Structures are given as C-alpha cells and as structure tokens.
C-alpha cells in the first residue's frame, strides 16, 4: 500500500512529521504498542503532498526541520483549514516559540524528552477531539445539504419558524 492509500482510508491516524528518522520510528513504534495507527513523514513538504481535508486523526510535528519548520507547517495547515489537532514536539523550546505555536492553534506543546505516558495521553486526547470535530463537521455538512435542497416555500416556512413563530402563525402568514 502506498502512502497516499494508507492515509486516506478514513480511519484515525497519527501523522508524525519529523526529520529525525530515529524520532519518527520511535514515536511510531510507541503508538503501535497502543494499537494507534501512525504514518511518518520526514518533512513538512512530504506531509503536505499527501494532506487532504478528509484526513482523520491528529498530527505531531517537530519544530526544527530543514525546509518548512513545524511552525510554518502549522501556518500552512491553518490556511488550508485543517481540522486535525496538532501536537508540537520540540527539543528546543522557548517561550516565544511556544506562544506562537499555541496562537497558530496547537492542541499541545511537548518538550523533548517527553515521557511515553505524557505523549500517549496527549495523543489519545487529541484523537478524541479529532473524532468530535469530525462528527461535528459531518453534521454541519448534512445540515448544509439539507438547506440547499429546500424548496422556496420550505425556506419561507423555515425562516418564519426560526423567527419563533408558531405553526399556527406560520400557516396564517403564508395562507396555508
């Protein structure tokens, strides 16, 4: 199975973006021990090549990478309206970087070395949030489609009901 097939299967996956091979392998191994699907990328650019808005799960990203940094990846994902929680991992933390990551919408910010338990708890919580966001987006999409399919008359009725009119009042106003 190629990378594109693997990350579009509809299941929740932790997308690990880190230029350090041993860090990627270690994190993927840890996630695997908990039966959490993962997919590793060696750069922000390689992840962005495979990213699509239907992906489900969360993203872990290292701050310092050649090419696009983790913060630049966050900026790009924000511009693309990414809904997956992003966990920022770094061995070079400072307050301004942490603040910038959080302002860009990071779900959490963990400093290396982190404990396995700390990381797993963070990932599991981020995946739970990702599921909630996914369900909310599905409902939003269904509602939008339902609204698009209303007839002109149904829209009139809906607007009057939303304004707080009773069924009787709506019927009287529309001559029904």
PDB file of C-alpha atoms in Angstrom:
ATOM      1  CA  UNK A   1       0.000   0.000   0.000  1.00  0.00           C
ATOM      2  CA  UNK A   2       1.466   3.386  -0.889  1.00  0.00           C
ATOM      3  CA  UNK A   3       1.477   6.414   1.401  1.00  0.00           C
ATOM      4  CA  UNK A   4      -1.459   8.116  -0.274  1.00  0.00           C
ATOM      5  CA  UNK A   5      -3.636   4.993   0.057  1.00  0.00           C
ATOM      6  CA  UNK A   6      -2.669   4.489   3.648  1.00  0.00           C
ATOM      7  CA  UNK A   7      -3.611   7.968   4.815  1.00  0.00           C
ATOM      8  CA  UNK A   8      -6.974   8.227   3.080  1.00  0.00           C
ATOM      9  CA  UNK A   9      -8.579   5.081   4.466  1.00  0.00           C
ATOM     10  CA  UNK A  10     -10.999   7.053   6.661  1.00  0.00           C
ATOM     11  CA  UNK A  11      -9.609   5.735   9.970  1.00  0.00           C
ATOM     12  CA  UNK A  12      -7.933   7.857  12.586  1.00  0.00           C
ATOM     13  CA  UNK A  13      -4.190   8.102  12.203  1.00  0.00           C
ATOM     14  CA  UNK A  14      -1.420   9.962  13.988  1.00  0.00           C
ATOM     15  CA  UNK A  15       0.644  11.730  11.338  1.00  0.00           C
ATOM     16  CA  UNK A  16       4.212  12.011  12.593  1.00  0.00           C
ATOM     17  CA  UNK A  17       6.201  14.795  10.912  1.00  0.00           C
ATOM     18  CA  UNK A  18       9.852  14.858  11.983  1.00  0.00           C
ATOM     19  CA  UNK A  19      13.104  14.988  10.032  1.00  0.00           C
ATOM     20  CA  UNK A  20      14.863  12.722  12.569  1.00  0.00           C
ATOM     21  CA  UNK A  21      14.495   9.094  11.438  1.00  0.00           C
ATOM     22  CA  UNK A  22      15.032   7.637  14.923  1.00  0.00           C
ATOM     23  CA  UNK A  23      12.475  10.034  16.435  1.00  0.00           C
ATOM     24  CA  UNK A  24       9.901   9.079  13.771  1.00  0.00           C
ATOM     25  CA  UNK A  25      10.495   5.369  14.183  1.00  0.00           C
ATOM     26  CA  UNK A  26      10.441   5.576  17.977  1.00  0.00           C
ATOM     27  CA  UNK A  27       7.177   7.512  18.042  1.00  0.00           C
ATOM     28  CA  UNK A  28       5.510   5.213  15.502  1.00  0.00           C
ATOM     29  CA  UNK A  29       6.671   2.156  17.484  1.00  0.00           C
ATOM     30  CA  UNK A  30       5.236   3.640  20.716  1.00  0.00           C
ATOM     31  CA  UNK A  31       1.903   4.367  19.025  1.00  0.00           C
ATOM     32  CA  UNK A  32       1.831   0.869  17.529  1.00  0.00           C
ATOM     33  CA  UNK A  33       2.215  -0.668  21.016  1.00  0.00           C
ATOM     34  CA  UNK A  34      -1.089   1.043  21.860  1.00  0.00           C
ATOM     35  CA  UNK A  35      -2.759  -0.059  18.595  1.00  0.00           C
ATOM     36  CA  UNK A  36      -2.787   3.520  17.336  1.00  0.00           C
ATOM     37  CA  UNK A  37      -2.289   3.823  13.581  1.00  0.00           C
ATOM     38  CA  UNK A  38       0.527   6.106  12.522  1.00  0.00           C
ATOM     39  CA  UNK A  39       2.122   7.376   9.346  1.00  0.00           C
ATOM     40  CA  UNK A  40       5.534   9.034   9.314  1.00  0.00           C
ATOM     41  CA  UNK A  41       6.805  11.873   7.127  1.00  0.00           C
ATOM     42  CA  UNK A  42      10.355  13.207   7.023  1.00  0.00           C
ATOM     43  CA  UNK A  43       9.389  16.794   6.193  1.00  0.00           C
ATOM     44  CA  UNK A  44       6.550  19.255   6.225  1.00  0.00           C
ATOM     45  CA  UNK A  45       6.613  19.267   2.442  1.00  0.00           C
ATOM     46  CA  UNK A  46       6.184  15.493   2.150  1.00  0.00           C
ATOM     47  CA  UNK A  47       3.269  15.588   4.566  1.00  0.00           C
ATOM     48  CA  UNK A  48       1.606  18.452   2.681  1.00  0.00           C
ATOM     49  CA  UNK A  49       1.860  16.457  -0.563  1.00  0.00           C
ATOM     50  CA  UNK A  50      -0.390  13.819   0.998  1.00  0.00           C
ATOM     51  CA  UNK A  51      -2.597  16.025   3.172  1.00  0.00           C
ATOM     52  CA  UNK A  52      -6.246  16.365   2.269  1.00  0.00           C
ATOM     53  CA  UNK A  53      -9.187  17.799   4.233  1.00  0.00           C
ATOM     54  CA  UNK A  54     -10.775  14.372   4.742  1.00  0.00           C
ATOM     55  CA  UNK A  55      -7.923  13.007   6.853  1.00  0.00           C
ATOM     56  CA  UNK A  56      -8.881  11.993  10.362  1.00  0.00           C
ATOM     57  CA  UNK A  57      -6.678  11.843  13.422  1.00  0.00           C
ATOM     58  CA  UNK A  58      -4.012  14.194  14.714  1.00  0.00           C
ATOM     59  CA  UNK A  59      -0.598  15.473  13.707  1.00  0.00           C
ATOM     60  CA  UNK A  60       2.626  15.523  15.696  1.00  0.00           C
ATOM     61  CA  UNK A  61       5.183  17.936  14.313  1.00  0.00           C
ATOM     62  CA  UNK A  62       8.741  18.783  15.237  1.00  0.00           C
ATOM     63  CA  UNK A  63       9.571  22.496  15.327  1.00  0.00           C
ATOM     64  CA  UNK A  64      13.036  22.415  13.774  1.00  0.00           C
ATOM     65  CA  UNK A  65      13.197  20.760  10.373  1.00  0.00           C
ATOM     66  CA  UNK A  66      15.002  21.595   7.138  1.00  0.00           C
ATOM     67  CA  UNK A  67      12.748  23.298   4.627  1.00  0.00           C
ATOM     68  CA  UNK A  68       9.461  24.282   6.223  1.00  0.00           C
ATOM     69  CA  UNK A  69       9.652  24.372  10.001  1.00  0.00           C
ATOM     70  CA  UNK A  70       6.951  22.921  12.219  1.00  0.00           C
ATOM     71  CA  UNK A  71       5.538  26.405  12.755  1.00  0.00           C
ATOM     72  CA  UNK A  72       5.456  27.038   9.004  1.00  0.00           C
ATOM     73  CA  UNK A  73       3.644  23.719   8.598  1.00  0.00           C
ATOM     74  CA  UNK A  74       1.105  24.852  11.189  1.00  0.00           C
ATOM     75  CA  UNK A  75       0.611  28.114   9.264  1.00  0.00           C
ATOM     76  CA  UNK A  76       0.052  26.195   6.025  1.00  0.00           C
ATOM     77  CA  UNK A  77      -2.382  23.787   7.673  1.00  0.00           C
ATOM     78  CA  UNK A  78      -4.292  26.693   9.197  1.00  0.00           C
ATOM     79  CA  UNK A  79      -4.517  28.329   5.751  1.00  0.00           C
ATOM     80  CA  UNK A  80      -5.878  25.040   4.382  1.00  0.00           C
ATOM     81  CA  UNK A  81      -8.496  24.878   7.159  1.00  0.00           C
ATOM     82  CA  UNK A  82      -7.045  21.709   8.685  1.00  0.00           C
ATOM     83  CA  UNK A  83      -9.352  20.299  11.365  1.00  0.00           C
ATOM     84  CA  UNK A  84      -6.955  17.762  12.891  1.00  0.00           C
ATOM     85  CA  UNK A  85      -5.395  18.688  16.231  1.00  0.00           C
ATOM     86  CA  UNK A  86      -1.662  19.455  16.001  1.00  0.00           C
ATOM     87  CA  UNK A  87       0.739  18.448  18.768  1.00  0.00           C
ATOM     88  CA  UNK A  88       4.027  20.334  18.622  1.00  0.00           C
ATOM     89  CA  UNK A  89       7.129  18.454  19.779  1.00  0.00           C
ATOM     90  CA  UNK A  90      10.469  20.148  20.255  1.00  0.00           C
ATOM     91  CA  UNK A  91      13.840  19.740  21.851  1.00  0.00           C
ATOM     92  CA  UNK A  92      14.459  23.483  21.543  1.00  0.00           C
ATOM     93  CA  UNK A  93      11.593  25.108  23.400  1.00  0.00           C
ATOM     94  CA  UNK A  94      11.448  28.732  24.336  1.00  0.00           C
ATOM     95  CA  UNK A  95       8.511  30.853  25.400  1.00  0.00           C
ATOM     96  CA  UNK A  96       8.095  32.845  22.147  1.00  0.00           C
ATOM     97  CA  UNK A  97       8.048  29.637  20.061  1.00  0.00           C
ATOM     98  CA  UNK A  98       5.527  28.007  22.405  1.00  0.00           C
ATOM     99  CA  UNK A  99       3.303  31.090  22.310  1.00  0.00           C
ATOM    100  CA  UNK A 100       3.453  31.220  18.513  1.00  0.00           C
ATOM    101  CA  UNK A 101       2.589  27.514  18.238  1.00  0.00           C
ATOM    102  CA  UNK A 102      -0.400  27.942  20.535  1.00  0.00           C
ATOM    103  CA  UNK A 103      -1.581  31.059  18.660  1.00  0.00           C
ATOM    104  CA  UNK A 104      -1.452  29.002  15.479  1.00  0.00           C
ATOM    105  CA  UNK A 105      -3.861  26.578  17.123  1.00  0.00           C
ATOM    106  CA  UNK A 106      -1.582  23.858  18.508  1.00  0.00           C
ATOM    107  CA  UNK A 107      -3.508  21.372  20.610  1.00  0.00           C
ATOM    108  CA  UNK A 108      -0.483  20.905  22.862  1.00  0.00           C
ATOM    109  CA  UNK A 109       3.219  21.678  23.060  1.00  0.00           C
ATOM    110  CA  UNK A 110       5.546  18.999  24.431  1.00  0.00           C
ATOM    111  CA  UNK A 111       9.234  19.432  25.094  1.00  0.00           C
ATOM    112  CA  UNK A 112      11.632  16.582  24.284  1.00  0.00           C
ATOM    113  CA  UNK A 113      12.422  14.399  26.047  1.00  0.00           C
ATOM    114  CA  UNK A 114       8.814  13.696  26.995  1.00  0.00           C
ATOM    115  CA  UNK A 115       7.577  10.648  28.857  1.00  0.00           C
ATOM    116  CA  UNK A 116       5.793   7.929  26.903  1.00  0.00           C
ATOM    117  CA  UNK A 117       2.784   8.251  29.198  1.00  0.00           C
ATOM    118  CA  UNK A 118       2.623  12.021  28.707  1.00  0.00           C
ATOM    119  CA  UNK A 119       2.776  11.714  24.935  1.00  0.00           C
ATOM    120  CA  UNK A 120       0.266   8.846  24.757  1.00  0.00           C
ATOM    121  CA  UNK A 121      -2.229  10.718  26.955  1.00  0.00           C
ATOM    122  CA  UNK A 122      -1.842  13.802  24.768  1.00  0.00           C
ATOM    123  CA  UNK A 123      -2.280  11.801  21.544  1.00  0.00           C
ATOM    124  CA  UNK A 124      -5.341   9.921  22.850  1.00  0.00           C
ATOM    125  CA  UNK A 125      -6.969  13.194  23.920  1.00  0.00           C
ATOM    126  CA  UNK A 126      -6.155  14.797  20.569  1.00  0.00           C
ATOM    127  CA  UNK A 127      -7.634  11.805  18.721  1.00  0.00           C
ATOM    128  CA  UNK A 128     -10.806  12.072  20.832  1.00  0.00           C
ATOM    129  CA  UNK A 129     -11.041  15.773  19.954  1.00  0.00           C
ATOM    130  CA  UNK A 130     -10.426  14.917  16.302  1.00  0.00           C
ATOM    131  CA  UNK A 131     -13.348  12.470  16.389  1.00  0.00           C
ATOM    132  CA  UNK A 132     -15.615  15.133  17.916  1.00  0.00           C
ATOM    133  CA  UNK A 133     -14.564  17.666  15.297  1.00  0.00           C
ATOM    134  CA  UNK A 134     -15.112  15.102  12.548  1.00  0.00           C
ATOM    135  CA  UNK A 135     -18.615  14.262  13.770  1.00  0.00           C
ATOM    136  CA  UNK A 136     -19.483  17.955  14.057  1.00  0.00           C
ATOM    137  CA  UNK A 137     -18.241  18.611  10.516  1.00  0.00           C
ATOM    138  CA  UNK A 138     -20.284  15.694   9.160  1.00  0.00           C
ATOM    139  CA  UNK A 139     -23.422  17.074  10.837  1.00  0.00           C
ATOM    140  CA  UNK A 140     -22.637  20.566   9.536  1.00  0.00           C
ATOM    141  CA  UNK A 141     -22.255  19.175   6.024  1.00  0.00           C
ATOM    142  CA  UNK A 142     -25.538  17.239   6.282  1.00  0.00           C
ATOM    143  CA  UNK A 143     -27.336  20.359   7.501  1.00  0.00           C
ATOM    144  CA  UNK A 144     -25.899  22.437   4.663  1.00  0.00           C
ATOM    145  CA  UNK A 145     -27.019  19.841   2.087  1.00  0.00           C
ATOM    146  CA  UNK A 146     -30.487  19.706   3.646  1.00  0.00           C
ATOM    147  CA  UNK A 147     -30.780  23.516   3.474  1.00  0.00           C
ATOM    148  CA  UNK A 148     -29.630  23.515  -0.153  1.00  0.00           C
ATOM    149  CA  UNK A 149     -32.372  21.033  -1.038  1.00  0.00           C
ATOM    150  CA  UNK A 150     -35.243  23.058   0.433  1.00  0.00           C
ATOM    151  CA  UNK A 151     -37.815  24.452  -1.979  1.00  0.00           C
ATOM    152  CA  UNK A 152     -38.545  28.196  -1.944  1.00  0.00           C
ATOM    153  CA  UNK A 153     -41.747  27.566   0.022  1.00  0.00           C
ATOM    154  CA  UNK A 154     -39.944  25.354   2.534  1.00  0.00           C
ATOM    155  CA  UNK A 155     -37.401  28.137   3.029  1.00  0.00           C
ATOM    156  CA  UNK A 156     -40.198  30.616   3.734  1.00  0.00           C
ATOM    157  CA  UNK A 157     -41.661  28.272   6.342  1.00  0.00           C
ATOM    158  CA  UNK A 158     -38.264  27.625   7.895  1.00  0.00           C
ATOM    159  CA  UNK A 159     -37.465  31.340   8.199  1.00  0.00           C
ATOM    160  CA  UNK A 160     -40.752  32.014   9.952  1.00  0.00           C
ATOM    161  CA  UNK A 161     -40.242  29.080  12.329  1.00  0.00           C
ATOM    162  CA  UNK A 162     -36.677  30.193  13.099  1.00  0.00           C
ATOM    163  CA  UNK A 163     -38.024  33.660  13.922  1.00  0.00           C
ATOM    164  CA  UNK A 164     -40.072  31.975  16.655  1.00  0.00           C
ATOM    165  CA  UNK A 165     -43.488  31.866  15.019  1.00  0.00           C
ATOM    166  CA  UNK A 166     -45.846  29.073  15.993  1.00  0.00           C
ATOM    167  CA  UNK A 167     -47.111  26.630  13.373  1.00  0.00           C
ATOM    168  CA  UNK A 168     -50.483  28.351  13.507  1.00  0.00           C
ATOM    169  CA  UNK A 169     -48.906  31.779  12.939  1.00  0.00           C
ATOM    170  CA  UNK A 170     -46.780  30.469  10.065  1.00  0.00           C
ATOM    171  CA  UNK A 171     -49.861  28.944   8.457  1.00  0.00           C
ATOM    172  CA  UNK A 172     -51.786  32.191   8.830  1.00  0.00           C
ATOM    173  CA  UNK A 173     -48.971  34.324   7.400  1.00  0.00           C
ATOM    174  CA  UNK A 174     -48.480  32.050   4.415  1.00  0.00           C
ATOM    175  CA  UNK A 175     -52.165  31.296   3.858  1.00  0.00           C
ATOM    176  CA  UNK A 176     -51.713  27.596   4.443  1.00  0.00           C
TER     177      UNK A 176
END
